[in-house]
PDB file of C-alpha atoms in Angstrom:
ATOM      1  CA  MET R 760       0.000   0.000   0.000  1.00 68.00           C
ATOM      2  CA  ASN R 761       1.296   3.453  -0.898  1.00 95.00           C
ATOM      3  CA  LYS R 762       1.643   5.918   1.936  1.00 97.00           C
ATOM      4  CA  VAL R 763       1.312   9.696   2.030  1.00 98.00           C
ATOM      5  CA  LEU R 764       2.216  12.026   4.878  1.00 98.00           C
ATOM      6  CA  VAL R 765       0.227  15.249   5.260  1.00 98.00           C
ATOM      7  CA  LEU R 766       1.976  17.859   7.376  1.00 98.00           C
ATOM      8  CA  HIS R 767       0.283  20.999   8.665  1.00 98.00           C
ATOM      9  CA  GLY R 768       2.457  23.744  10.123  1.00 98.00           C
ATOM     10  CA  PRO R 769       1.961  26.312  12.856  1.00 97.00           C
ATOM     11  CA  ASN R 770      -1.435  27.780  13.683  1.00 94.00           C
ATOM     12  CA  LEU R 771      -3.295  25.458  11.320  1.00 96.00           C
ATOM     13  CA  ASN R 772      -4.799  23.805  14.403  1.00 96.00           C
ATOM     14  CA  LEU R 773      -6.875  27.020  14.647  1.00 94.00           C
ATOM     15  CA  LEU R 774      -8.592  26.554  11.287  1.00 91.00           C
ATOM     16  CA  GLY R 775     -12.280  27.333  11.376  1.00 88.00           C
ATOM     17  CA  THR R 776     -11.818  29.990  14.048  1.00 86.00           C
ATOM     18  CA  ARG R 777      -8.709  31.928  12.980  1.00 79.00           C
ATOM     19  CA  GLN R 778      -9.331  34.533  10.282  1.00 76.00           C
ATOM     20  CA  PRO R 779     -12.077  32.573   8.504  1.00 77.00           C
ATOM     21  CA  GLU R 780     -12.239  35.305   5.852  1.00 74.00           C
ATOM     22  CA  ILE R 781      -8.747  34.174   4.776  1.00 72.00           C
ATOM     23  CA  TYR R 782      -8.613  30.508   5.768  1.00 73.00           C
ATOM     24  CA  GLY R 783     -12.245  29.413   5.561  1.00 74.00           C
ATOM     25  CA  GLN R 784     -14.696  27.791   7.962  1.00 81.00           C
ATOM     26  CA  GLU R 785     -13.453  24.200   7.819  1.00 88.00           C
ATOM     27  CA  THR R 786     -11.496  22.855  10.738  1.00 95.00           C
ATOM     28  CA  LEU R 787      -8.271  20.930  10.412  1.00 96.00           C
ATOM     29  CA  ALA R 788     -10.157  17.799  11.496  1.00 97.00           C
ATOM     30  CA  ASP R 789     -12.626  18.352   8.622  1.00 96.00           C
ATOM     31  CA  ILE R 790      -9.769  18.578   6.124  1.00 97.00           C
ATOM     32  CA  ASP R 791      -7.977  15.535   7.522  1.00 98.00           C
ATOM     33  CA  ASP R 792     -11.179  13.447   7.570  1.00 98.00           C
ATOM     34  CA  THR R 793     -11.829  14.260   3.910  1.00 97.00           C
ATOM     35  CA  LEU R 794      -8.257  13.375   2.957  1.00 98.00           C
ATOM     36  CA  ARG R 795      -8.369  10.096   4.902  1.00 98.00           C
ATOM     37  CA  ALA R 796     -11.584   9.039   3.168  1.00 97.00           C
ATOM     38  CA  ARG R 797     -10.189   9.864  -0.286  1.00 97.00           C
ATOM     39  CA  ALA R 798      -6.866   8.167   0.366  1.00 98.00           C
ATOM     40  CA  HIS R 799      -8.438   4.996   1.747  1.00 97.00           C
ATOM     41  CA  SER R 800     -10.911   4.757  -1.122  1.00 96.00           C
ATOM     42  CA  GLY R 801      -7.937   4.856  -3.488  1.00 96.00           C
ATOM     43  CA  GLY R 802      -6.022   2.195  -1.577  1.00 96.00           C
ATOM     44  CA  TRP R 803      -3.559   4.595   0.038  1.00 97.00           C
ATOM     45  CA  GLU R 804      -2.460   4.827   3.636  1.00 97.00           C
ATOM     46  CA  ILE R 805      -2.419   8.384   4.974  1.00 98.00           C
ATOM     47  CA  VAL R 806      -0.948   9.984   8.071  1.00 98.00           C
ATOM     48  CA  CYS R 807      -1.960  13.550   8.957  1.00 98.00           C
ATOM     49  CA  ARG R 808       0.050  15.549  11.483  1.00 98.00           C
ATOM     50  CA  GLN R 809       0.020  19.134  12.679  1.00 98.00           C
ATOM     51  CA  SER R 810       2.659  20.855  14.756  1.00 98.00           C
ATOM     52  CA  ASN R 811       3.444  24.357  15.854  1.00 98.00           C
ATOM     53  CA  HIS R 812       7.058  23.258  16.319  1.00 98.00           C
ATOM     54  CA  GLU R 813       9.569  23.234  13.468  1.00 98.00           C
ATOM     55  CA  GLY R 814      11.579  20.350  14.906  1.00 98.00           C
ATOM     56  CA  GLU R 815       8.534  18.082  15.077  1.00 98.00           C
ATOM     57  CA  LEU R 816       7.806  18.726  11.403  1.00 98.00           C
ATOM     58  CA  ILE R 817      11.437  17.948  10.552  1.00 98.00           C
ATOM     59  CA  ASP R 818      11.314  14.750  12.623  1.00 98.00           C
ATOM     60  CA  ALA R 819       8.211  13.644  10.703  1.00 98.00           C
ATOM     61  CA  ILE R 820       9.889  14.331   7.357  1.00 98.00           C
ATOM     62  CA  GLN R 821      12.985  12.405   8.404  1.00 98.00           C
ATOM     63  CA  ALA R 822      10.877   9.464   9.613  1.00 98.00           C
ATOM     64  CA  ALA R 823       9.087   9.426   6.244  1.00 98.00           C
ATOM     65  CA  ARG R 824      12.430   8.678   4.561  1.00 96.00           C
ATOM     66  CA  LEU R 825      12.514   5.318   6.338  1.00 95.00           C
ATOM     67  CA  ASP R 826       8.912   4.143   6.641  1.00 96.00           C
ATOM     68  CA  GLY R 827       7.913   3.686   3.015  1.00 94.00           C
ATOM     69  CA  THR R 828       6.213   7.039   2.541  1.00 98.00           C
ATOM     70  CA  ALA R 829       5.803   7.745  -1.165  1.00 98.00           C
ATOM     71  CA  ALA R 830       4.831  11.412  -0.902  1.00 98.00           C
ATOM     72  CA  ILE R 831       4.539  14.352   1.447  1.00 98.00           C
ATOM     73  CA  ILE R 832       1.847  16.994   1.189  1.00 98.00           C
ATOM     74  CA  ILE R 833       2.961  19.934   3.300  1.00 98.00           C
ATOM     75  CA  ASN R 834       1.451  23.221   4.320  1.00 97.00           C
ATOM     76  CA  PRO R 835       4.403  24.673   6.213  1.00 97.00           C
ATOM     77  CA  ALA R 836       2.385  27.813   7.046  1.00 94.00           C
ATOM     78  CA  ALA R 837       4.678  30.567   8.367  1.00 92.00           C
ATOM     79  CA  TYR R 838       7.699  28.242   8.129  1.00 96.00           C
ATOM     80  CA  THR R 839       7.278  28.483   4.356  1.00 95.00           C
ATOM     81  CA  HIS R 840       9.050  31.819   4.421  1.00 90.00           C
ATOM     82  CA  THR R 841      11.666  31.129   7.082  1.00 93.00           C
ATOM     83  CA  SER R 842      12.717  27.498   7.347  1.00 96.00           C
ATOM     84  CA  VAL R 843      15.853  26.385   5.609  1.00 98.00           C
ATOM     85  CA  ALA R 844      15.792  23.454   8.052  1.00 98.00           C
ATOM     86  CA  ILE R 845      12.492  22.151   6.637  1.00 98.00           C
ATOM     87  CA  LEU R 846      13.872  22.627   3.121  1.00 98.00           C
ATOM     88  CA  ASP R 847      16.963  20.598   4.047  1.00 98.00           C
ATOM     89  CA  ALA R 848      14.822  17.799   5.500  1.00 98.00           C
ATOM     90  CA  LEU R 849      12.647  17.731   2.372  1.00 98.00           C
ATOM     91  CA  ASN R 850      15.755  17.645   0.177  1.00 98.00           C
ATOM     92  CA  ALA R 851      16.740  14.399   1.917  1.00 98.00           C
ATOM     93  CA  PHE R 852      13.310  12.849   1.151  1.00 98.00           C
ATOM     94  CA  GLU R 853      13.240  10.948  -2.147  1.00 97.00           C
ATOM     95  CA  GLY R 854       9.474  10.849  -2.751  1.00 97.00           C
ATOM     96  CA  ARG R 855       7.151  13.472  -4.181  1.00 98.00           C
ATOM     97  CA  VAL R 856       6.524  16.712  -2.316  1.00 98.00           C
ATOM     98  CA  ILE R 857       3.489  18.914  -2.879  1.00 98.00           C
ATOM     99  CA  GLU R 858       3.325  22.298  -1.132  1.00 98.00           C
ATOM    100  CA  VAL R 859      -0.152  23.571  -0.253  1.00 97.00           C
ATOM    101  CA  HIS R 860      -1.409  26.935   0.986  1.00 94.00           C
ATOM    102  CA  LEU R 861      -5.028  27.694   1.769  1.00 92.00           C
ATOM    103  CA  SER R 862      -4.726  31.351   0.798  1.00 86.00           C
ATOM    104  CA  ASN R 863      -3.139  32.873  -2.273  1.00 79.00           C
ATOM    105  CA  VAL R 864       0.128  33.906  -0.662  1.00 77.00           C
ATOM    106  CA  HIS R 865       0.950  36.093  -3.673  1.00 75.00           C
ATOM    107  CA  GLN R 866      -1.993  38.377  -2.882  1.00 65.00           C
ATOM    108  CA  ARG R 867      -0.797  38.877   0.670  1.00 70.00           C
ATOM    109  CA  GLU R 868       2.107  40.657   2.347  1.00 67.00           C
ATOM    110  CA  ALA R 869       5.350  40.759   0.372  1.00 72.00           C
ATOM    111  CA  PHE R 870       7.235  38.585   2.866  1.00 64.00           C
ATOM    112  CA  ARG R 871       4.810  35.732   2.060  1.00 67.00           C
ATOM    113  CA  HIS R 872       5.798  35.742  -1.620  1.00 63.00           C
ATOM    114  CA  HIS R 873       8.978  33.739  -1.002  1.00 80.00           C
ATOM    115  CA  SER R 874       8.929  30.032  -0.187  1.00 91.00           C
ATOM    116  CA  TYR R 875      11.951  27.993   0.781  1.00 94.00           C
ATOM    117  CA  VAL R 876       9.827  24.839   0.477  1.00 96.00           C
ATOM    118  CA  SER R 877       9.066  25.593  -3.178  1.00 94.00           C
ATOM    119  CA  LEU R 878      12.729  25.014  -3.973  1.00 96.00           C
ATOM    120  CA  ARG R 879      12.074  21.291  -3.296  1.00 98.00           C
ATOM    121  CA  ALA R 880       8.381  20.927  -4.080  1.00 98.00           C
ATOM    122  CA  ASP R 881       7.317  19.026  -7.173  1.00 98.00           C
ATOM    123  CA  GLY R 882       4.160  21.130  -7.221  1.00 97.00           C
ATOM    124  CA  VAL R 883       2.657  24.099  -5.403  1.00 97.00           C
ATOM    125  CA  ILE R 884      -1.044  24.766  -4.879  1.00 97.00           C
ATOM    126  CA  ALA R 885      -2.120  28.081  -3.364  1.00 95.00           C
ATOM    127  CA  GLY R 886      -5.367  29.955  -2.971  1.00 93.00           C
ATOM    128  CA  LEU R 887      -7.865  27.122  -3.380  1.00 94.00           C
ATOM    129  CA  GLY R 888      -8.696  26.734   0.302  1.00 91.00           C
ATOM    130  CA  SER R 889      -9.056  23.159   1.491  1.00 94.00           C
ATOM    131  CA  GLN R 890      -9.624  22.086  -2.118  1.00 96.00           C
ATOM    132  CA  GLY R 891      -5.869  22.540  -2.547  1.00 97.00           C
ATOM    133  CA  TYR R 892      -5.209  19.619  -0.208  1.00 97.00           C
ATOM    134  CA  ARG R 893      -7.624  17.437  -2.170  1.00 97.00           C
ATOM    135  CA  ALA R 894      -5.964  18.447  -5.446  1.00 98.00           C
ATOM    136  CA  ALA R 895      -2.564  17.616  -4.003  1.00 98.00           C
ATOM    137  CA  LEU R 896      -3.746  14.194  -2.849  1.00 98.00           C
ATOM    138  CA  THR R 897      -5.245  13.502  -6.280  1.00 97.00           C
ATOM    139  CA  ALA R 898      -1.961  14.480  -7.923  1.00 97.00           C
ATOM    140  CA  VAL R 899      -0.011  12.165  -5.631  1.00 97.00           C
ATOM    141  CA  MET R 900      -2.370   9.222  -6.073  1.00 97.00           C
ATOM    142  CA  GLU R 901      -2.513   9.555  -9.860  1.00 94.00           C
ATOM    143  CA  ALA R 902       1.210   9.988 -10.437  1.00 85.00           C
TER     144      ALA R 902
END
């Protein structure tokens, strides 16, 4: 069975209540439940994790190198713009990497226009809300 890791970065645990005009009404649990159902119906194993701590995200990426994970879907949130460490961990991962952002980061503050993660990502989806996660999962499963 193919395996995909979905990583959610800092503050995404507040989805549904934090700036819903930007991030939408769905909770992180809603998004994860939808992804789990889609993955399982396609014969994929899925692990969804959220952390507000950079090191925990890096540990999960490093573990994925060894546990048969075929792809990582990552919304690094604010770490997108700051974390060379997450980029380095992703560079050591041999599977596919899809970067997802709920909002269109290019319509927001200038500092959000740069992504370290994009230097490694095989694809980037931004501005589609939670549909971006579903599109990323579809891309991974159909590759």
